[in-house]
Amino acid sequence: MSTLTLSCPVIYCEEPPVITWCKLMDVENCTSLSENPNVRIWQQMPNNTEENLTTSYMHIRKITKNDSGLYRCSGSAYAPGRSIRVHVTGK
């Protein structure tokens, strides 16, 4: 079984944002993703840094072709976030 870990670094001004993940179904619809037995999501701030930086990770266990698509992470409602394209091949 293959796994996949996506990372999303976010620079912030004051307080670290809560970063959310979604999977884009089309231009308008991004289905919110949350932890489940197959998906783990967490945030981590680097040690010993003066930068206002946090990184969110999403780890998918037992990845399948259905996990192919465009994923988006976002740290606020006012920022578009980052998009990451995933293409799963094989069985």
PDB file of C-alpha atoms in Angstrom:
ATOM      1  CA  MET A   1       0.000   0.000   0.000  1.00  0.00           C
ATOM      2  CA  SER A   2       1.243   3.454  -0.895  1.00  0.00           C
ATOM      3  CA  THR A   3       0.867   6.544   1.252  1.00  0.00           C
ATOM      4  CA  LEU A   4       1.003  10.256   0.448  1.00  0.00           C
ATOM      5  CA  THR A   5       1.932  13.254   2.596  1.00  0.00           C
ATOM      6  CA  LEU A   6       1.174  16.786   1.377  1.00  0.00           C
ATOM      7  CA  SER A   7       2.652  19.848   3.070  1.00  0.00           C
ATOM      8  CA  CYS A   8       1.405  23.424   3.144  1.00  0.00           C
ATOM      9  CA  PRO A   9       3.719  26.106   4.600  1.00  0.00           C
ATOM     10  CA  VAL A  10       1.931  29.313   5.652  1.00  0.00           C
ATOM     11  CA  ILE A  11       3.532  32.598   6.719  1.00  0.00           C
ATOM     12  CA  TYR A  12       1.317  34.607   9.067  1.00  0.00           C
ATOM     13  CA  CYS A  13       1.333  38.060  10.664  1.00  0.00           C
ATOM     14  CA  GLU A  14       0.210  37.688  14.285  1.00  0.00           C
ATOM     15  CA  GLU A  15      -1.397  34.439  15.434  1.00  0.00           C
ATOM     16  CA  PRO A  16      -0.830  31.136  13.611  1.00  0.00           C
ATOM     17  CA  PRO A  17      -3.929  30.343  11.530  1.00  0.00           C
ATOM     18  CA  VAL A  18      -5.814  27.085  11.618  1.00  0.00           C
ATOM     19  CA  ILE A  19      -5.091  25.598   8.220  1.00  0.00           C
ATOM     20  CA  THR A  20      -7.854  23.683   6.479  1.00  0.00           C
ATOM     21  CA  TRP A  21      -7.700  21.202   3.597  1.00  0.00           C
ATOM     22  CA  CYS A  22     -10.227  20.507   0.865  1.00  0.00           C
ATOM     23  CA  LYS A  23     -10.412  18.597  -2.418  1.00  0.00           C
ATOM     24  CA  LEU A  24     -11.579  20.602  -5.429  1.00  0.00           C
ATOM     25  CA  MET A  25     -14.462  18.869  -7.189  1.00  0.00           C
ATOM     26  CA  ASP A  26     -14.837  21.679  -9.746  1.00  0.00           C
ATOM     27  CA  VAL A  27     -14.063  25.406  -9.968  1.00  0.00           C
ATOM     28  CA  GLU A  28     -16.710  26.326  -7.377  1.00  0.00           C
ATOM     29  CA  ASN A  29     -16.806  23.337  -5.004  1.00  0.00           C
ATOM     30  CA  CYS A  30     -14.062  22.376  -2.602  1.00  0.00           C
ATOM     31  CA  THR A  31     -15.083  19.491  -0.339  1.00  0.00           C
ATOM     32  CA  SER A  32     -13.704  19.984   3.160  1.00  0.00           C
ATOM     33  CA  LEU A  33     -11.399  17.221   4.406  1.00  0.00           C
ATOM     34  CA  SER A  34     -11.006  16.134   8.003  1.00  0.00           C
ATOM     35  CA  GLU A  35      -9.241  13.376   9.853  1.00  0.00           C
ATOM     36  CA  ASN A  36     -10.567   9.845   9.535  1.00  0.00           C
ATOM     37  CA  PRO A  37      -8.972   6.381   9.753  1.00  0.00           C
ATOM     38  CA  ASN A  38      -7.345   6.948   6.338  1.00  0.00           C
ATOM     39  CA  VAL A  39      -6.402  10.653   6.677  1.00  0.00           C
ATOM     40  CA  ARG A  40      -4.307  12.407   9.315  1.00  0.00           C
ATOM     41  CA  ILE A  41      -3.981  16.231   9.393  1.00  0.00           C
ATOM     42  CA  TRP A  42      -1.658  18.195  11.681  1.00  0.00           C
ATOM     43  CA  GLN A  43       0.217  21.496  11.995  1.00  0.00           C
ATOM     44  CA  GLN A  44       3.793  22.039  13.041  1.00  0.00           C
ATOM     45  CA  MET A  45       5.846  25.144  13.724  1.00  0.00           C
ATOM     46  CA  PRO A  46       9.604  24.962  13.111  1.00  0.00           C
ATOM     47  CA  ASN A  47      11.879  25.003  16.154  1.00  0.00           C
ATOM     48  CA  ASN A  48      14.183  27.951  16.842  1.00  0.00           C
ATOM     49  CA  THR A  49      12.896  30.301  14.172  1.00  0.00           C
ATOM     50  CA  GLU A  50      11.948  33.951  14.267  1.00  0.00           C
ATOM     51  CA  GLU A  51       9.777  33.656  11.168  1.00  0.00           C
ATOM     52  CA  ASN A  52       6.021  33.535  11.509  1.00  0.00           C
ATOM     53  CA  LEU A  53       5.767  30.205   9.763  1.00  0.00           C
ATOM     54  CA  THR A  54       3.615  27.154  10.338  1.00  0.00           C
ATOM     55  CA  THR A  55       3.191  24.098   8.126  1.00  0.00           C
ATOM     56  CA  SER A  56       0.137  21.898   7.831  1.00  0.00           C
ATOM     57  CA  TYR A  57       0.459  18.296   6.721  1.00  0.00           C
ATOM     58  CA  MET A  58      -2.114  15.899   5.347  1.00  0.00           C
ATOM     59  CA  HIS A  59      -1.157  12.219   5.283  1.00  0.00           C
ATOM     60  CA  ILE A  60      -3.302   9.783   3.288  1.00  0.00           C
ATOM     61  CA  ARG A  61      -2.867   6.080   4.059  1.00  0.00           C
ATOM     62  CA  LYS A  62      -3.759   3.449   1.470  1.00  0.00           C
ATOM     63  CA  ILE A  63      -3.877   5.914  -1.427  1.00  0.00           C
ATOM     64  CA  THR A  64      -5.969   4.890  -4.459  1.00  0.00           C
ATOM     65  CA  LYS A  65      -6.716   6.322  -7.908  1.00  0.00           C
ATOM     66  CA  ASN A  66      -9.781   7.982  -6.346  1.00  0.00           C
ATOM     67  CA  ASP A  67      -7.386  10.193  -4.388  1.00  0.00           C
ATOM     68  CA  SER A  68      -6.183  11.811  -7.623  1.00  0.00           C
ATOM     69  CA  GLY A  69      -7.243  15.423  -7.978  1.00  0.00           C
ATOM     70  CA  LEU A  70      -6.567  18.968  -6.881  1.00  0.00           C
ATOM     71  CA  TYR A  71      -6.182  19.625  -3.147  1.00  0.00           C
ATOM     72  CA  ARG A  72      -6.186  23.050  -1.509  1.00  0.00           C
ATOM     73  CA  CYS A  73      -4.904  24.211   1.852  1.00  0.00           C
ATOM     74  CA  SER A  74      -5.874  27.587   3.240  1.00  0.00           C
ATOM     75  CA  GLY A  75      -4.959  29.540   6.349  1.00  0.00           C
ATOM     76  CA  SER A  76      -7.739  32.125   6.250  1.00  0.00           C
ATOM     77  CA  ALA A  77     -10.993  32.995   4.558  1.00  0.00           C
ATOM     78  CA  TYR A  78      -9.313  35.957   2.857  1.00  0.00           C
ATOM     79  CA  ALA A  79      -6.407  34.109   1.252  1.00  0.00           C
ATOM     80  CA  PRO A  80      -6.868  31.745  -1.686  1.00  0.00           C
ATOM     81  CA  GLY A  81      -4.430  29.200  -0.250  1.00  0.00           C
ATOM     82  CA  ARG A  82      -2.278  26.794  -2.205  1.00  0.00           C
ATOM     83  CA  SER A  83      -3.345  24.102  -4.604  1.00  0.00           C
ATOM     84  CA  ILE A  84      -1.544  20.788  -5.026  1.00  0.00           C
ATOM     85  CA  ARG A  85      -2.300  18.416  -7.910  1.00  0.00           C
ATOM     86  CA  VAL A  86      -2.108  14.701  -7.150  1.00  0.00           C
ATOM     87  CA  HIS A  87      -2.098  12.031  -9.856  1.00  0.00           C
ATOM     88  CA  VAL A  88      -2.208   8.416  -8.680  1.00  0.00           C
ATOM     89  CA  THR A  89      -1.308   5.696 -11.158  1.00  0.00           C
ATOM     90  CA  GLY A  90      -1.185   1.926 -10.881  1.00  0.00           C
ATOM     91  CA  LYS A  91      -3.743  -0.563  -9.633  1.00  0.00           C
TER      92      LYS A  91
END
